[in-house]
Amino acid sequence: MSSFVVDKDGNKRYAVTVNVNGSDYTKVVKANTLLVNFLREELDLIGTKRGCELGDCGCCTVMLDGKAVNACIVLALDCDGREVTTVEGIQDGEDLDIVQEKFIEHAAFQCGFCTPGMIVSSRALLNENTNPSEYEVREAIAGNLCRCTGYVNIVAAVLDAAENL
Amino acid sequence: MKQDYSYVGHSVDRNDSYTKTTGRAQYTADLKFPGMLYGKLIRSTIAHGRIKSIDTSEAEKLNGVKAIITAKDVPSMKWGLSPARFDENIFCIEKVRYNGDKIGAVCAVDEETVYKALKLIKVEYEELPAVLTWQDAAKEGAPQIFEEYPGNLNTEIHHHFGDVDAALKDAYYVRTDKFQGQRTYHAFIENHCSTAYWDGDRAFLYSSCQSVHYIQYHLCRVLGMKMGNLTVRQTNVGAGFGGKLDPSGLDFAAVILSKITGQPVKMFYDHAETFLNGRGRHPMTMELTTGVDKNGKILAHKFDCVLEGGAYTGLGIASSYYAGSLLGVLYLIDNYKFDCRRYVTNLPPCGAQRGHGQPQPRFAFEHHIDLVGEAIGVDPIDMRLINARKGNSITTAGYEVKSYNLLGANKMARDASGWKEKRGKMGVGRGIGVGNGGFVTGAGFCQYRTDYPHSVGMVKVFDDGTKAYVYSNAVDIGQGSDTVLMQMAAEAMGYPYERCQMVTGDTDLSTLDFGAYASRQTLMAGWAVKRAGAEVKKKVLAKACEMLKASGRIKEGFGYLDGPLTPEDLDCVEGIVFVKQEPAVKLTFEEVARKYFVDHGVLLGRGWYHPGKLGGNHKGAAVGTSPAYSSATQVAEVKVDMETGQIECVDTWDVHDSGTIINPKLFHGQVHGAFYMGVGETIWEEVLFDKKTGKLLNGNFAEYRLPTALDMPPVESLTLDDSYEPNGPYGLKEVGEGATTPTMGAVANAIYDAMGVSMTDLPITYEKVWRALRDKKASGK
């Protein structure tokens, strides 16, 4: 268990060290601090969006030890000592990831609010499966809702990215 | 009339590509200011009642709470869309009118404290009986929700063109059908958020909205502020679809609380609250009667429609008119009667949602006309071809229609989908259906009375010519308006698109536009920035002419010139100014712009647009009149599981008559998204309330079922090459809203073709299909 301090109301606050996009960050969190708020408020990583906050819409999707999860239903405390990749960590320095490039080429986003989560889910799929079928792509992003695009260009972008990995 | 353009008609990448794919794009909720407080609304927990008392004392004692406001602390002026129906206050004054109505607001140092404070606020009510359906609202002796709407009747429309009863008498076949629509919701993923701060007597508000101008106008009117003292700004918006056009309680509360506390205040909704904010599609109860001759030509049509409005009017008055005003644009109907009533009820208000007021009536008509055709033995597409409007015509209501190729859209959709080989030949459980639609390209009038232009644009070229700033407060809610506006401005200037930058989302710094609604921006803001770009080009050509003459490179009497060089002898394309007859004689836009700056100061171009006087003189003509109308045909193919009722939409085709297409890639994206919303509303989506308490039951995406990537069919989006609209810049007209209007009809008609039972009650859920199939079996038909 992480070390903790007790505040004046008797609530425990825990020190956690989370590796986010390749760097370790040590912060003090409450037992109920959600990973999405940890990323947005403590680390200013605003690419991870807050949407439904119930695990339904997927706009807060990040990778936790390589697996796509909804950051709104994961506790920051549970991420102690683990690796988190957000949309900001998808690209390599200046260079966009192939998924990001293909999203741009196919205009696979409109308002852009679901896009970070959509890109993370897509990247998580391609990390596991370099040659997905259309159905597998649709299944992988079925937990990411997008009201603007009808997923048409998103699916095309992910399939195109897979071909160009 | 079409020509080769450098940028217009090209699928350039969106201007926000990098920020939106890398997580750097900022939305209102991402903004942080030093000392920022967090706030939420206090909401009613009953559907209808008088407020007896509000006790905030316990909450005020809570450490970290900075301010609590209720009706007594804010101006009491009412607001809304049309002055006759200004019926909404910032906070409820005496009565609450729905479960979730706005009672006040709290702000505190952090979110957790705000939620704790909300739990400590005690509101006592004298509960009144609630009316939750229009049928109950219309009953004699029903509880009155507003004094100003006796019998809870909020709006009544009676339009009658020609003589419907006489024409029905002469008809070969007359048929009446009844349909029921449902309440749906925009379901944008970004919840509303508003953040405000003050500097002296000036307030600054960031709002996730569809119109910075209307937010500024409505707030200033109610708060008694000069418009110059309230700056409304907007960052990226996580979509709107009509749900972010009205000011929300957050906008008012953020401005007032930040004034009281002297600190920036961020007001935000959680997801369920966006459902409570409402403004989605009205449930409509519709009865349609049509008389046709034996070929299927429509002789008369009668449309009776009742809208269940929810607690306030908002944009609902326009929704009511739109329910009936556009049918006569699609089809040639000499005798048309439209009777409409909108009732208020104790539920969140309904308002504008993509296609505004029209998608459910389109569903009803498109299915009804198939049933008429079936009865007289005419194929659905033939029914539409017989009755479709042609271009350069005037509707019965007096609307002037320039380009219009619904005929071409139907034929192209028929051929692309393999209609003739499929219709009626696909066997049990498989079906194909067609639906028509279309929309206005911008409304003819502003939301409030004004003689302002509808859009104003400006282009400012940077001092040394290396950048052009395009100004417009058109709101990019995701549809890509920034990108297409820059394409048009760049084209008009003859300047590289890649070096344009948008200045938008700021009522101080950018220029007036009424915002994203009525599918208006590409045409209206398009005209404004195109004209601004053209003025820049004119100045550049004049200066270039001067420079070429001074350079001695052009001598009078050159073979290719009739006389001295004039600006008319020059052109500018993609940043190069050249002599038309001798393109080798050229200057760069940059060097000309720089010289202009040295000689005259800032190189500016200005443009504006007003639609002028448009057609239609009847009461309510303002809703439906437009400079340009799109038309569209969609065909859908479905599979229905005859055992379980499960529906799968397997393939779809869309042909949109949209004039010149500025950016094909973004255009098709609009069609995909519009179809997506339409198919969701046809099969799955419905906002539900407890039938006794009016409490929202499914304010989340697990129970308000949006289609996922697994539900969405492929969409083949096609266009008509010869479509050209003379009233649009570069010949364009709308796509965003119009493409949602044929969908419900097309999908519903395909379901009918597959299962053989007419489904008239939206959404056509698996359960309803299963029950209908069971009943059909039981009746032995």
mmCIF file with all atom_site columns, C-alpha atoms in Angstrom, chain B residues 292-460:
data_model
loop_
_atom_site.group_PDB
_atom_site.id
_atom_site.type_symbol
_atom_site.label_atom_id
_atom_site.label_alt_id
_atom_site.label_comp_id
_atom_site.label_asym_id
_atom_site.label_entity_id
_atom_site.label_seq_id
_atom_site.pdbx_PDB_ins_code
_atom_site.Cartn_x
_atom_site.Cartn_y
_atom_site.Cartn_z
_atom_site.occupancy
_atom_site.B_iso_or_equiv
_atom_site.pdbx_formal_charge
_atom_site.auth_seq_id
_atom_site.auth_comp_id
_atom_site.auth_asym_id
_atom_site.auth_atom_id
_atom_site.pdbx_PDB_model_num
ATOM 1   C CA . VAL B 1 292 ? -53.882 11.487  -55.189 1.00 0.00 ? 292 VAL B CA 1
ATOM 2   C CA . ASP B 1 293 ? -54.962 10.916  -58.756 1.00 0.00 ? 293 ASP B CA 1
ATOM 3   C CA . LYS B 1 294 ? -54.608 7.445   -60.242 1.00 0.00 ? 294 LYS B CA 1
ATOM 4   C CA . ASN B 1 295 ? -51.000 8.052   -61.291 1.00 0.00 ? 295 ASN B CA 1
ATOM 5   C CA . GLY B 1 296 ? -50.003 9.046   -57.795 1.00 0.00 ? 296 GLY B CA 1
ATOM 6   C CA . LYS B 1 297 ? -49.913 12.808  -58.315 1.00 0.00 ? 297 LYS B CA 1
ATOM 7   C CA . ILE B 1 298 ? -50.675 14.518  -55.006 1.00 0.00 ? 298 ILE B CA 1
ATOM 8   C CA . LEU B 1 299 ? -53.798 16.668  -55.246 1.00 0.00 ? 299 LEU B CA 1
ATOM 9   C CA . ALA B 1 300 ? -54.068 17.693  -51.629 1.00 0.00 ? 300 ALA B CA 1
ATOM 10  C CA . HIS B 1 301 ? -52.392 17.076  -48.310 1.00 0.00 ? 301 HIS B CA 1
ATOM 11  C CA . LYS B 1 302 ? -53.540 17.730  -44.781 1.00 0.00 ? 302 LYS B CA 1
ATOM 12  C CA . PHE B 1 303 ? -51.074 17.619  -41.902 1.00 0.00 ? 303 PHE B CA 1
ATOM 13  C CA . ASP B 1 304 ? -52.165 17.787  -38.306 1.00 0.00 ? 304 ASP B CA 1
ATOM 14  C CA . CYS B 1 305 ? -49.344 17.908  -35.802 1.00 0.00 ? 305 CYS B CA 1
ATOM 15  C CA . VAL B 1 306 ? -49.086 18.240  -32.039 1.00 0.00 ? 306 VAL B CA 1
ATOM 16  C CA . LEU B 1 307 ? -45.765 18.945  -30.358 1.00 0.00 ? 307 LEU B CA 1
ATOM 17  C CA . GLU B 1 308 ? -45.084 18.051  -26.750 1.00 0.00 ? 308 GLU B CA 1
ATOM 18  C CA . GLY B 1 309 ? -42.968 20.980  -25.737 1.00 0.00 ? 309 GLY B CA 1
ATOM 19  C CA . GLY B 1 310 ? -41.710 20.506  -22.218 1.00 0.00 ? 310 GLY B CA 1
ATOM 20  C CA . ALA B 1 311 ? -41.543 23.376  -19.793 1.00 0.00 ? 311 ALA B CA 1
ATOM 21  C CA . TYR B 1 312 ? -40.401 26.405  -21.803 1.00 0.00 ? 312 TYR B CA 1
ATOM 22  C CA . THR B 1 313 ? -40.627 27.640  -25.368 1.00 0.00 ? 313 THR B CA 1
ATOM 23  C CA . GLY B 1 314 ? -37.045 28.401  -26.331 1.00 0.00 ? 314 GLY B CA 1
ATOM 24  C CA . LEU B 1 315 ? -36.666 27.522  -29.985 1.00 0.00 ? 315 LEU B CA 1
ATOM 25  C CA . GLY B 1 316 ? -39.844 25.427  -29.878 1.00 0.00 ? 316 GLY B CA 1
ATOM 26  C CA . ILE B 1 317 ? -41.828 28.060  -31.712 1.00 0.00 ? 317 ILE B CA 1
ATOM 27  C CA . ALA B 1 318 ? -39.511 27.654  -34.709 1.00 0.00 ? 318 ALA B CA 1
ATOM 28  C CA . SER B 1 319 ? -39.657 23.844  -34.352 1.00 0.00 ? 319 SER B CA 1
ATOM 29  C CA . SER B 1 320 ? -43.431 24.082  -34.674 1.00 0.00 ? 320 SER B CA 1
ATOM 30  C CA . TYR B 1 321 ? -43.316 26.080  -37.899 1.00 0.00 ? 321 TYR B CA 1
ATOM 31  C CA . TYR B 1 322 ? -40.551 23.921  -39.359 1.00 0.00 ? 322 TYR B CA 1
ATOM 32  C CA . ALA B 1 323 ? -42.744 20.847  -38.779 1.00 0.00 ? 323 ALA B CA 1
ATOM 33  C CA . GLY B 1 324 ? -44.937 21.970  -41.645 1.00 0.00 ? 324 GLY B CA 1
ATOM 34  C CA . SER B 1 325 ? -43.198 24.658  -43.623 1.00 0.00 ? 325 SER B CA 1
ATOM 35  C CA . LEU B 1 326 ? -40.824 22.654  -45.797 1.00 0.00 ? 326 LEU B CA 1
ATOM 36  C CA . LEU B 1 327 ? -43.065 19.892  -47.189 1.00 0.00 ? 327 LEU B CA 1
ATOM 37  C CA . GLY B 1 328 ? -44.160 22.219  -49.969 1.00 0.00 ? 328 GLY B CA 1
ATOM 38  C CA . VAL B 1 329 ? -40.528 22.755  -50.925 1.00 0.00 ? 329 VAL B CA 1
ATOM 39  C CA . LEU B 1 330 ? -39.978 19.051  -51.562 1.00 0.00 ? 330 LEU B CA 1
ATOM 40  C CA . TYR B 1 331 ? -43.171 18.217  -53.359 1.00 0.00 ? 331 TYR B CA 1
ATOM 41  C CA . LEU B 1 332 ? -45.541 20.080  -55.639 1.00 0.00 ? 332 LEU B CA 1
ATOM 42  C CA . ILE B 1 333 ? -48.683 20.362  -53.553 1.00 0.00 ? 333 ILE B CA 1
ATOM 43  C CA . ASP B 1 334 ? -51.192 23.001  -54.620 1.00 0.00 ? 334 ASP B CA 1
ATOM 44  C CA . ASN B 1 335 ? -53.623 22.336  -51.803 1.00 0.00 ? 335 ASN B CA 1
ATOM 45  C CA . TYR B 1 336 ? -52.005 22.097  -48.416 1.00 0.00 ? 336 TYR B CA 1
ATOM 46  C CA . LYS B 1 337 ? -53.341 22.473  -44.905 1.00 0.00 ? 337 LYS B CA 1
ATOM 47  C CA . PHE B 1 338 ? -51.107 22.491  -41.855 1.00 0.00 ? 338 PHE B CA 1
ATOM 48  C CA . ASP B 1 339 ? -52.589 22.606  -38.376 1.00 0.00 ? 339 ASP B CA 1
ATOM 49  C CA . CYS B 1 340 ? -50.213 22.565  -35.478 1.00 0.00 ? 340 CYS B CA 1
ATOM 50  C CA . ARG B 1 341 ? -50.375 22.908  -31.724 1.00 0.00 ? 341 ARG B CA 1
ATOM 51  C CA . ARG B 1 342 ? -47.552 22.935  -29.227 1.00 0.00 ? 342 ARG B CA 1
ATOM 52  C CA . TYR B 1 343 ? -48.340 22.261  -25.576 1.00 0.00 ? 343 TYR B CA 1
ATOM 53  C CA . VAL B 1 344 ? -46.175 22.930  -22.550 1.00 0.00 ? 344 VAL B CA 1
ATOM 54  C CA . THR B 1 345 ? -45.649 20.069  -20.105 1.00 0.00 ? 345 THR B CA 1
ATOM 55  C CA . ASN B 1 346 ? -43.698 19.520  -16.867 1.00 0.00 ? 346 ASN B CA 1
ATOM 56  C CA . LEU B 1 347 ? -40.629 18.036  -18.528 1.00 0.00 ? 347 LEU B CA 1
ATOM 57  C CA . PRO B 1 348 ? -37.344 19.561  -19.724 1.00 0.00 ? 348 PRO B CA 1
ATOM 58  C CA . PRO B 1 349 ? -37.938 21.889  -22.685 1.00 0.00 ? 349 PRO B CA 1
ATOM 59  C CA . CYS B 1 350 ? -37.688 20.599  -26.250 1.00 0.00 ? 350 CYS B CA 1
ATOM 60  C CA . GLY B 1 351 ? -36.129 22.688  -28.963 1.00 0.00 ? 351 GLY B CA 1
ATOM 61  C CA . ALA B 1 352 ? -33.903 22.458  -31.994 1.00 0.00 ? 352 ALA B CA 1
ATOM 62  C CA . GLN B 1 353 ? -32.078 19.316  -33.012 1.00 0.00 ? 353 GLN B CA 1
ATOM 63  C CA . ARG B 1 354 ? -30.365 18.704  -36.376 1.00 0.00 ? 354 ARG B CA 1
ATOM 64  C CA . GLY B 1 355 ? -33.030 19.123  -39.058 1.00 0.00 ? 355 GLY B CA 1
ATOM 65  C CA . HIS B 1 356 ? -35.071 21.283  -36.671 1.00 0.00 ? 356 HIS B CA 1
ATOM 66  C CA . GLY B 1 357 ? -38.704 20.226  -36.435 1.00 0.00 ? 357 GLY B CA 1
ATOM 67  C CA . GLN B 1 358 ? -38.590 18.443  -39.731 1.00 0.00 ? 358 GLN B CA 1
ATOM 68  C CA . PRO B 1 359 ? -37.193 14.886  -39.316 1.00 0.00 ? 359 PRO B CA 1
ATOM 69  C CA . GLN B 1 360 ? -40.291 13.388  -37.653 1.00 0.00 ? 360 GLN B CA 1
ATOM 70  C CA . PRO B 1 361 ? -42.743 14.950  -40.124 1.00 0.00 ? 361 PRO B CA 1
ATOM 71  C CA . ARG B 1 362 ? -40.445 13.720  -42.914 1.00 0.00 ? 362 ARG B CA 1
ATOM 72  C CA . PHE B 1 363 ? -40.558 10.197  -41.419 1.00 0.00 ? 363 PHE B CA 1
ATOM 73  C CA . ALA B 1 364 ? -44.332 10.360  -41.282 1.00 0.00 ? 364 ALA B CA 1
ATOM 74  C CA . PHE B 1 365 ? -44.810 11.721  -44.785 1.00 0.00 ? 365 PHE B CA 1
ATOM 75  C CA . GLU B 1 366 ? -42.233 9.463   -46.416 1.00 0.00 ? 366 GLU B CA 1
ATOM 76  C CA . HIS B 1 367 ? -43.807 6.350   -44.920 1.00 0.00 ? 367 HIS B CA 1
ATOM 77  C CA . HIS B 1 368 ? -47.348 7.576   -45.572 1.00 0.00 ? 368 HIS B CA 1
ATOM 78  C CA . ILE B 1 369 ? -46.608 8.270   -49.238 1.00 0.00 ? 369 ILE B CA 1
ATOM 79  C CA . ASP B 1 370 ? -45.267 4.715   -49.620 1.00 0.00 ? 370 ASP B CA 1
ATOM 80  C CA . LEU B 1 371 ? -48.545 3.386   -48.217 1.00 0.00 ? 371 LEU B CA 1
ATOM 81  C CA . VAL B 1 372 ? -50.488 5.592   -50.635 1.00 0.00 ? 372 VAL B CA 1
ATOM 82  C CA . GLY B 1 373 ? -48.348 4.347   -53.529 1.00 0.00 ? 373 GLY B CA 1
ATOM 83  C CA . GLU B 1 374 ? -48.766 0.746   -52.467 1.00 0.00 ? 374 GLU B CA 1
ATOM 84  C CA . ALA B 1 375 ? -52.547 1.102   -52.413 1.00 0.00 ? 375 ALA B CA 1
ATOM 85  C CA . ILE B 1 376 ? -52.668 2.394   -55.985 1.00 0.00 ? 376 ILE B CA 1
ATOM 86  C CA . GLY B 1 377 ? -49.839 0.213   -57.281 1.00 0.00 ? 377 GLY B CA 1
ATOM 87  C CA . VAL B 1 378 ? -47.133 2.850   -57.792 1.00 0.00 ? 378 VAL B CA 1
ATOM 88  C CA . ASP B 1 379 ? -43.483 2.153   -56.899 1.00 0.00 ? 379 ASP B CA 1
ATOM 89  C CA . PRO B 1 380 ? -42.132 4.334   -54.033 1.00 0.00 ? 380 PRO B CA 1
ATOM 90  C CA . ILE B 1 381 ? -39.482 6.036   -56.135 1.00 0.00 ? 381 ILE B CA 1
ATOM 91  C CA . ASP B 1 382 ? -41.975 6.652   -58.919 1.00 0.00 ? 382 ASP B CA 1
ATOM 92  C CA . MET B 1 383 ? -44.314 8.265   -56.355 1.00 0.00 ? 383 MET B CA 1
ATOM 93  C CA . ARG B 1 384 ? -41.498 10.648  -55.516 1.00 0.00 ? 384 ARG B CA 1
ATOM 94  C CA . LEU B 1 385 ? -40.512 11.325  -59.113 1.00 0.00 ? 385 LEU B CA 1
ATOM 95  C CA . ILE B 1 386 ? -44.102 12.195  -60.001 1.00 0.00 ? 386 ILE B CA 1
ATOM 96  C CA . ASN B 1 387 ? -44.377 14.742  -57.188 1.00 0.00 ? 387 ASN B CA 1
ATOM 97  C CA . ALA B 1 388 ? -40.867 16.163  -56.776 1.00 0.00 ? 388 ALA B CA 1
ATOM 98  C CA . ARG B 1 389 ? -40.303 19.889  -57.185 1.00 0.00 ? 389 ARG B CA 1
ATOM 99  C CA . LYS B 1 390 ? -38.115 21.188  -59.973 1.00 0.00 ? 390 LYS B CA 1
ATOM 100 C CA . GLY B 1 391 ? -35.737 24.129  -59.706 1.00 0.00 ? 391 GLY B CA 1
ATOM 101 C CA . ASN B 1 392 ? -36.480 27.788  -60.486 1.00 0.00 ? 392 ASN B CA 1
ATOM 102 C CA . SER B 1 393 ? -39.961 27.589  -59.066 1.00 0.00 ? 393 SER B CA 1
ATOM 103 C CA . ILE B 1 394 ? -42.072 29.119  -56.336 1.00 0.00 ? 394 ILE B CA 1
ATOM 104 C CA . THR B 1 395 ? -43.788 27.066  -53.655 1.00 0.00 ? 395 THR B CA 1
ATOM 105 C CA . THR B 1 396 ? -47.450 27.345  -52.813 1.00 0.00 ? 396 THR B CA 1
ATOM 106 C CA . ALA B 1 397 ? -46.397 29.272  -49.718 1.00 0.00 ? 397 ALA B CA 1
ATOM 107 C CA . GLY B 1 398 ? -44.436 31.731  -51.847 1.00 0.00 ? 398 GLY B CA 1
ATOM 108 C CA . TYR B 1 399 ? -40.887 30.539  -51.201 1.00 0.00 ? 399 TYR B CA 1
ATOM 109 C CA . GLU B 1 400 ? -38.561 31.027  -54.124 1.00 0.00 ? 400 GLU B CA 1
ATOM 110 C CA . VAL B 1 401 ? -36.539 27.924  -54.969 1.00 0.00 ? 401 VAL B CA 1
ATOM 111 C CA . LYS B 1 402 ? -33.554 28.353  -57.283 1.00 0.00 ? 402 LYS B CA 1
ATOM 112 C CA . SER B 1 403 ? -31.481 25.210  -57.778 1.00 0.00 ? 403 SER B CA 1
ATOM 113 C CA . TYR B 1 404 ? -33.357 22.035  -56.875 1.00 0.00 ? 404 TYR B CA 1
ATOM 114 C CA . ASN B 1 405 ? -32.700 18.579  -58.214 1.00 0.00 ? 405 ASN B CA 1
ATOM 115 C CA . LEU B 1 406 ? -34.680 16.177  -56.096 1.00 0.00 ? 406 LEU B CA 1
ATOM 116 C CA . LEU B 1 407 ? -35.525 14.296  -59.290 1.00 0.00 ? 407 LEU B CA 1
ATOM 117 C CA . GLY B 1 408 ? -31.852 13.724  -60.013 1.00 0.00 ? 408 GLY B CA 1
ATOM 118 C CA . ALA B 1 409 ? -31.207 12.681  -56.421 1.00 0.00 ? 409 ALA B CA 1
ATOM 119 C CA . ASN B 1 410 ? -33.967 10.071  -56.557 1.00 0.00 ? 410 ASN B CA 1
ATOM 120 C CA . LYS B 1 411 ? -32.766 8.654   -59.840 1.00 0.00 ? 411 LYS B CA 1
ATOM 121 C CA . MET B 1 412 ? -29.159 8.483   -58.748 1.00 0.00 ? 412 MET B CA 1
ATOM 122 C CA . ALA B 1 413 ? -30.050 6.823   -55.434 1.00 0.00 ? 413 ALA B CA 1
ATOM 123 C CA . ARG B 1 414 ? -32.324 4.370   -57.254 1.00 0.00 ? 414 ARG B CA 1
ATOM 124 C CA . ASP B 1 415 ? -29.600 3.348   -59.691 1.00 0.00 ? 415 ASP B CA 1
ATOM 125 C CA . ALA B 1 416 ? -26.738 3.251   -57.170 1.00 0.00 ? 416 ALA B CA 1
ATOM 126 C CA . SER B 1 417 ? -28.665 1.096   -54.710 1.00 0.00 ? 417 SER B CA 1
ATOM 127 C CA . GLY B 1 418 ? -29.872 -1.433  -57.278 1.00 0.00 ? 418 GLY B CA 1
ATOM 128 C CA . TRP B 1 419 ? -33.426 -0.503  -56.299 1.00 0.00 ? 419 TRP B CA 1
ATOM 129 C CA . LYS B 1 420 ? -35.159 -2.117  -59.240 1.00 0.00 ? 420 LYS B CA 1
ATOM 130 C CA . GLU B 1 421 ? -33.497 -5.471  -58.634 1.00 0.00 ? 421 GLU B CA 1
ATOM 131 C CA . LYS B 1 422 ? -34.100 -5.365  -54.888 1.00 0.00 ? 422 LYS B CA 1
ATOM 132 C CA . ARG B 1 423 ? -37.410 -3.720  -54.029 1.00 0.00 ? 423 ARG B CA 1
ATOM 133 C CA . GLY B 1 424 ? -39.961 -6.353  -53.126 1.00 0.00 ? 424 GLY B CA 1
ATOM 134 C CA . LYS B 1 425 ? -37.609 -9.093  -54.302 1.00 0.00 ? 425 LYS B CA 1
ATOM 135 C CA . MET B 1 426 ? -35.401 -9.594  -51.287 1.00 0.00 ? 426 MET B CA 1
ATOM 136 C CA . GLY B 1 427 ? -37.518 -12.111 -49.425 1.00 0.00 ? 427 GLY B CA 1
ATOM 137 C CA . VAL B 1 428 ? -38.881 -12.173 -45.915 1.00 0.00 ? 428 VAL B CA 1
ATOM 138 C CA . GLY B 1 429 ? -36.752 -10.293 -43.394 1.00 0.00 ? 429 GLY B CA 1
ATOM 139 C CA . ARG B 1 430 ? -34.892 -8.242  -45.979 1.00 0.00 ? 430 ARG B CA 1
ATOM 140 C CA . GLY B 1 431 ? -36.004 -4.854  -47.213 1.00 0.00 ? 431 GLY B CA 1
ATOM 141 C CA . ILE B 1 432 ? -35.056 -1.669  -48.990 1.00 0.00 ? 432 ILE B CA 1
ATOM 142 C CA . GLY B 1 433 ? -36.643 1.731   -48.508 1.00 0.00 ? 433 GLY B CA 1
ATOM 143 C CA . VAL B 1 434 ? -36.343 5.278   -49.750 1.00 0.00 ? 434 VAL B CA 1
ATOM 144 C CA . GLY B 1 435 ? -36.790 8.668   -48.101 1.00 0.00 ? 435 GLY B CA 1
ATOM 145 C CA . ASN B 1 436 ? -36.493 12.235  -49.290 1.00 0.00 ? 436 ASN B CA 1
ATOM 146 C CA . GLY B 1 437 ? -35.491 15.357  -47.417 1.00 0.00 ? 437 GLY B CA 1
ATOM 147 C CA . GLY B 1 438 ? -33.669 18.636  -47.584 1.00 0.00 ? 438 GLY B CA 1
ATOM 148 C CA . PHE B 1 439 ? -33.356 21.841  -45.682 1.00 0.00 ? 439 PHE B CA 1
ATOM 149 C CA . VAL B 1 440 ? -33.019 25.577  -45.734 1.00 0.00 ? 440 VAL B CA 1
ATOM 150 C CA . THR B 1 441 ? -29.548 27.004  -46.227 1.00 0.00 ? 441 THR B CA 1
ATOM 151 C CA . GLY B 1 442 ? -29.868 29.529  -43.455 1.00 0.00 ? 442 GLY B CA 1
ATOM 152 C CA . ALA B 1 443 ? -32.960 31.216  -42.090 1.00 0.00 ? 443 ALA B CA 1
ATOM 153 C CA . GLY B 1 444 ? -34.204 34.427  -43.646 1.00 0.00 ? 444 GLY B CA 1
ATOM 154 C CA . PHE B 1 445 ? -34.358 36.262  -40.331 1.00 0.00 ? 445 PHE B CA 1
ATOM 155 C CA . CYS B 1 446 ? -32.287 36.900  -37.223 1.00 0.00 ? 446 CYS B CA 1
ATOM 156 C CA . GLN B 1 447 ? -33.510 35.449  -33.893 1.00 0.00 ? 447 GLN B CA 1
ATOM 157 C CA . TYR B 1 448 ? -34.405 38.964  -32.774 1.00 0.00 ? 448 TYR B CA 1
ATOM 158 C CA . ARG B 1 449 ? -35.507 42.045  -34.683 1.00 0.00 ? 449 ARG B CA 1
ATOM 159 C CA . THR B 1 450 ? -32.533 43.816  -36.217 1.00 0.00 ? 450 THR B CA 1
ATOM 160 C CA . ASP B 1 451 ? -31.314 45.303  -39.457 1.00 0.00 ? 451 ASP B CA 1
ATOM 161 C CA . TYR B 1 452 ? -27.817 43.890  -38.933 1.00 0.00 ? 452 TYR B CA 1
ATOM 162 C CA . PRO B 1 453 ? -26.218 41.887  -41.706 1.00 0.00 ? 453 PRO B CA 1
ATOM 163 C CA . HIS B 1 454 ? -26.449 38.141  -40.960 1.00 0.00 ? 454 HIS B CA 1
ATOM 164 C CA . SER B 1 455 ? -22.740 37.733  -41.320 1.00 0.00 ? 455 SER B CA 1
ATOM 165 C CA . VAL B 1 456 ? -19.750 40.035  -41.482 1.00 0.00 ? 456 VAL B CA 1
ATOM 166 C CA . GLY B 1 457 ? -16.295 38.929  -42.532 1.00 0.00 ? 457 GLY B CA 1
ATOM 167 C CA . MET B 1 458 ? -12.898 40.471  -42.682 1.00 0.00 ? 458 MET B CA 1
ATOM 168 C CA . VAL B 1 459 ? -9.473  39.529  -43.956 1.00 0.00 ? 459 VAL B CA 1
ATOM 169 C CA . LYS B 1 460 ? -6.376  41.142  -42.568 1.00 0.00 ? 460 LYS B CA 1
#
